[in-house]
Amino acid sequence: QVRLVESGGGSVQAGGSLRLSCAASGDIDDSHCVAWFRQTSGKEREGVAGFGWDGAGSTKYAASVKGRFTISRNNSEYFLYLQMDNLKPEDSAMYYCASGSRYAGVCYLWPRRYTYWGHGTQVTVTA
């Protein structure tokens, strides 16, 4: 079992920044993937950014956030971060931290590959 707890959400004006954090604990496998997803009401969960805890392989970003969001980690304490800059109203969503397994050695942003999920933190961007 892996426990994930997100924090750092809030309300910000367009163009502003937020930094999300995710504290992971439990039976963590360093070869597994960890990622951020987001979801708005009535829409499917969307992968935002992800990579492996061990740093092996590439980092994946959704096209809509590339160049604005940065995912990072602190492996010594198993913290995951998402730095979000130049936020837009369309970035408003519930943001989730998730952990799961690779597919063919790659950490894809496919929700079905992720077994453990946090409860989410709300991000609201106003125009």
PDB file of C-alpha atoms in Angstrom:
ATOM      1  CA  GLN A   1       0.000   0.000   0.000  1.00  0.00           C
ATOM      2  CA  VAL A   2       1.133   3.517  -0.848  1.00  0.00           C
ATOM      3  CA  ARG A   3      -0.412   6.596   0.750  1.00  0.00           C
ATOM      4  CA  LEU A   4      -0.380   9.888  -1.126  1.00  0.00           C
ATOM      5  CA  VAL A   5      -1.390  13.241   0.341  1.00  0.00           C
ATOM      6  CA  GLU A   6      -1.531  16.383  -1.795  1.00  0.00           C
ATOM      7  CA  SER A   7      -1.308  19.981  -0.643  1.00  0.00           C
ATOM      8  CA  GLY A   8      -0.688  23.437  -2.057  1.00  0.00           C
ATOM      9  CA  GLY A   9      -3.806  24.066  -4.073  1.00  0.00           C
ATOM     10  CA  GLY A  10      -5.677  27.332  -3.958  1.00  0.00           C
ATOM     11  CA  SER A  11      -7.002  30.237  -5.964  1.00  0.00           C
ATOM     12  CA  VAL A  12      -4.766  32.412  -8.117  1.00  0.00           C
ATOM     13  CA  GLN A  13      -5.177  34.937 -10.899  1.00  0.00           C
ATOM     14  CA  ALA A  14      -4.245  34.070 -14.451  1.00  0.00           C
ATOM     15  CA  GLY A  15      -0.521  34.444 -15.003  1.00  0.00           C
ATOM     16  CA  GLY A  16       0.251  33.517 -11.422  1.00  0.00           C
ATOM     17  CA  SER A  17       2.004  30.495  -9.958  1.00  0.00           C
ATOM     18  CA  LEU A  18       1.291  27.688  -7.530  1.00  0.00           C
ATOM     19  CA  ARG A  19       3.384  24.817  -6.218  1.00  0.00           C
ATOM     20  CA  LEU A  20       1.678  21.556  -5.402  1.00  0.00           C
ATOM     21  CA  SER A  21       3.217  18.991  -3.076  1.00  0.00           C
ATOM     22  CA  CYS A  22       2.533  15.312  -2.590  1.00  0.00           C
ATOM     23  CA  ALA A  23       3.824  13.336   0.382  1.00  0.00           C
ATOM     24  CA  ALA A  24       4.201   9.629  -0.328  1.00  0.00           C
ATOM     25  CA  SER A  25       4.535   6.919   2.292  1.00  0.00           C
ATOM     26  CA  GLY A  26       4.184   3.189   2.648  1.00  0.00           C
ATOM     27  CA  ASP A  27       5.503   0.408   0.427  1.00  0.00           C
ATOM     28  CA  ILE A  28       7.109   2.575  -2.268  1.00  0.00           C
ATOM     29  CA  ASP A  29       8.840   0.879  -5.192  1.00  0.00           C
ATOM     30  CA  ASP A  30      11.523   3.165  -6.610  1.00  0.00           C
ATOM     31  CA  SER A  31      11.068   1.663 -10.072  1.00  0.00           C
ATOM     32  CA  HIS A  32       7.449   2.716 -10.184  1.00  0.00           C
ATOM     33  CA  CYS A  33       5.975   5.829 -11.719  1.00  0.00           C
ATOM     34  CA  VAL A  34       4.629   8.851  -9.938  1.00  0.00           C
ATOM     35  CA  ALA A  35       2.560  11.504 -11.642  1.00  0.00           C
ATOM     36  CA  TRP A  36       0.161  14.392 -11.414  1.00  0.00           C
ATOM     37  CA  PHE A  37      -3.305  14.173 -12.946  1.00  0.00           C
ATOM     38  CA  ARG A  38      -6.168  16.641 -13.025  1.00  0.00           C
ATOM     39  CA  GLN A  39      -9.888  16.423 -13.485  1.00  0.00           C
ATOM     40  CA  THR A  40     -12.780  18.807 -13.876  1.00  0.00           C
ATOM     41  CA  SER A  41     -16.441  17.975 -13.464  1.00  0.00           C
ATOM     42  CA  GLY A  42     -17.797  15.968 -16.362  1.00  0.00           C
ATOM     43  CA  LYS A  43     -14.411  15.312 -17.930  1.00  0.00           C
ATOM     44  CA  GLU A  44     -12.020  12.386 -17.859  1.00  0.00           C
ATOM     45  CA  ARG A  45      -8.959  12.459 -15.675  1.00  0.00           C
ATOM     46  CA  GLU A  46      -6.022  13.966 -17.600  1.00  0.00           C
ATOM     47  CA  GLY A  47      -2.346  13.218 -17.110  1.00  0.00           C
ATOM     48  CA  VAL A  48      -0.331  16.369 -16.436  1.00  0.00           C
ATOM     49  CA  ALA A  49       3.235  15.240 -15.727  1.00  0.00           C
ATOM     50  CA  GLY A  50       5.005  12.122 -14.528  1.00  0.00           C
ATOM     51  CA  PHE A  51       8.234  10.125 -14.238  1.00  0.00           C
ATOM     52  CA  GLY A  52       9.820   7.298 -12.303  1.00  0.00           C
ATOM     53  CA  TRP A  53      10.745   7.670  -8.676  1.00  0.00           C
ATOM     54  CA  ASP A  54      14.245   6.461  -9.584  1.00  0.00           C
ATOM     55  CA  GLY A  55      14.713   9.029 -12.349  1.00  0.00           C
ATOM     56  CA  ALA A  56      15.157   6.379 -15.021  1.00  0.00           C
ATOM     57  CA  GLY A  57      13.504   7.128 -18.344  1.00  0.00           C
ATOM     58  CA  SER A  58      11.906  10.272 -19.647  1.00  0.00           C
ATOM     59  CA  THR A  59       9.625  12.776 -17.976  1.00  0.00           C
ATOM     60  CA  LYS A  60       6.217  13.070 -19.569  1.00  0.00           C
ATOM     61  CA  TYR A  61       4.228  16.288 -19.810  1.00  0.00           C
ATOM     62  CA  ALA A  62       0.833  16.972 -21.301  1.00  0.00           C
ATOM     63  CA  ALA A  63       1.145  19.225 -24.327  1.00  0.00           C
ATOM     64  CA  SER A  64      -1.099  21.793 -22.690  1.00  0.00           C
ATOM     65  CA  VAL A  65       1.311  22.357 -19.783  1.00  0.00           C
ATOM     66  CA  LYS A  66       4.721  21.841 -21.380  1.00  0.00           C
ATOM     67  CA  GLY A  67       6.916  24.868 -20.759  1.00  0.00           C
ATOM     68  CA  ARG A  68       4.723  26.108 -17.911  1.00  0.00           C
ATOM     69  CA  PHE A  69       4.672  23.233 -15.413  1.00  0.00           C
ATOM     70  CA  THR A  70       7.640  21.420 -13.893  1.00  0.00           C
ATOM     71  CA  ILE A  71       7.498  18.142 -12.004  1.00  0.00           C
ATOM     72  CA  SER A  72      10.197  17.337  -9.479  1.00  0.00           C
ATOM     73  CA  ARG A  73      10.819  15.039  -6.535  1.00  0.00           C
ATOM     74  CA  ASN A  74      12.732  14.706  -3.316  1.00  0.00           C
ATOM     75  CA  ASN A  75      13.561  11.028  -3.123  1.00  0.00           C
ATOM     76  CA  SER A  76      15.147  11.198   0.276  1.00  0.00           C
ATOM     77  CA  GLU A  77      11.737  11.920   1.754  1.00  0.00           C
ATOM     78  CA  TYR A  78       9.483  10.786  -1.099  1.00  0.00           C
ATOM     79  CA  PHE A  79       7.937  14.135  -1.876  1.00  0.00           C
ATOM     80  CA  LEU A  80       6.605  14.982  -5.301  1.00  0.00           C
ATOM     81  CA  TYR A  81       6.122  18.548  -6.514  1.00  0.00           C
ATOM     82  CA  LEU A  82       4.413  20.334  -9.382  1.00  0.00           C
ATOM     83  CA  GLN A  83       5.522  23.894 -10.032  1.00  0.00           C
ATOM     84  CA  MET A  84       2.840  25.607 -12.079  1.00  0.00           C
ATOM     85  CA  ASP A  85       3.710  28.928 -13.711  1.00  0.00           C
ATOM     86  CA  ASN A  86       1.802  31.214 -16.054  1.00  0.00           C
ATOM     87  CA  LEU A  87      -1.438  29.614 -14.965  1.00  0.00           C
ATOM     88  CA  LYS A  88      -4.500  29.882 -17.174  1.00  0.00           C
ATOM     89  CA  PRO A  89      -8.196  29.589 -16.302  1.00  0.00           C
ATOM     90  CA  GLU A  90      -8.311  26.279 -18.184  1.00  0.00           C
ATOM     91  CA  ASP A  91      -5.808  24.872 -15.667  1.00  0.00           C
ATOM     92  CA  SER A  92      -8.525  25.009 -13.002  1.00  0.00           C
ATOM     93  CA  ALA A  93      -9.183  21.479 -11.788  1.00  0.00           C
ATOM     94  CA  MET A  94      -8.773  19.033  -8.944  1.00  0.00           C
ATOM     95  CA  TYR A  95      -5.164  17.868  -9.035  1.00  0.00           C
ATOM     96  CA  TYR A  96      -4.229  14.351  -7.965  1.00  0.00           C
ATOM     97  CA  CYS A  97      -0.960  12.665  -7.176  1.00  0.00           C
ATOM     98  CA  ALA A  98      -0.756   9.013  -8.248  1.00  0.00           C
ATOM     99  CA  SER A  99       1.670   6.105  -8.238  1.00  0.00           C
ATOM    100  CA  GLY A 100       1.718   3.114 -10.533  1.00  0.00           C
ATOM    101  CA  SER A 101       3.704   0.818 -12.756  1.00  0.00           C
ATOM    102  CA  ARG A 102       5.588   1.316 -15.989  1.00  0.00           C
ATOM    103  CA  TYR A 103       4.446  -0.019 -19.344  1.00  0.00           C
ATOM    104  CA  ALA A 104       7.303  -1.380 -21.446  1.00  0.00           C
ATOM    105  CA  GLY A 105       9.635   0.537 -19.157  1.00  0.00           C
ATOM    106  CA  VAL A 106       7.925   3.890 -19.713  1.00  0.00           C
ATOM    107  CA  CYS A 107       5.904   6.008 -17.292  1.00  0.00           C
ATOM    108  CA  TYR A 108       2.978   6.946 -19.506  1.00  0.00           C
ATOM    109  CA  LEU A 109       0.296   9.313 -18.277  1.00  0.00           C
ATOM    110  CA  TRP A 110      -2.426   6.693 -18.543  1.00  0.00           C
ATOM    111  CA  PRO A 111      -4.701   6.718 -15.493  1.00  0.00           C
ATOM    112  CA  ARG A 112      -5.291   2.971 -15.735  1.00  0.00           C
ATOM    113  CA  ARG A 113      -1.597   2.295 -15.038  1.00  0.00           C
ATOM    114  CA  TYR A 114      -1.828   4.022 -11.667  1.00  0.00           C
ATOM    115  CA  THR A 115      -2.933   2.044  -8.646  1.00  0.00           C
ATOM    116  CA  TYR A 116      -2.621   4.512  -5.791  1.00  0.00           C
ATOM    117  CA  TRP A 117      -4.231   7.931  -5.695  1.00  0.00           C
ATOM    118  CA  GLY A 118      -4.399  10.836  -3.313  1.00  0.00           C
ATOM    119  CA  HIS A 119      -7.617  12.670  -2.502  1.00  0.00           C
ATOM    120  CA  GLY A 120      -6.670  15.695  -4.564  1.00  0.00           C
ATOM    121  CA  THR A 121      -6.145  19.409  -4.090  1.00  0.00           C
ATOM    122  CA  GLN A 122      -8.223  22.057  -5.836  1.00  0.00           C
ATOM    123  CA  VAL A 123      -6.639  24.640  -8.124  1.00  0.00           C
ATOM    124  CA  THR A 124      -8.726  27.586  -9.302  1.00  0.00           C
ATOM    125  CA  VAL A 125      -7.381  30.136 -11.767  1.00  0.00           C
ATOM    126  CA  THR A 126      -9.430  33.294 -12.256  1.00  0.00           C
ATOM    127  CA  ALA A 127      -9.269  35.488 -15.339  1.00  0.00           C
TER     128      ALA A 127
END
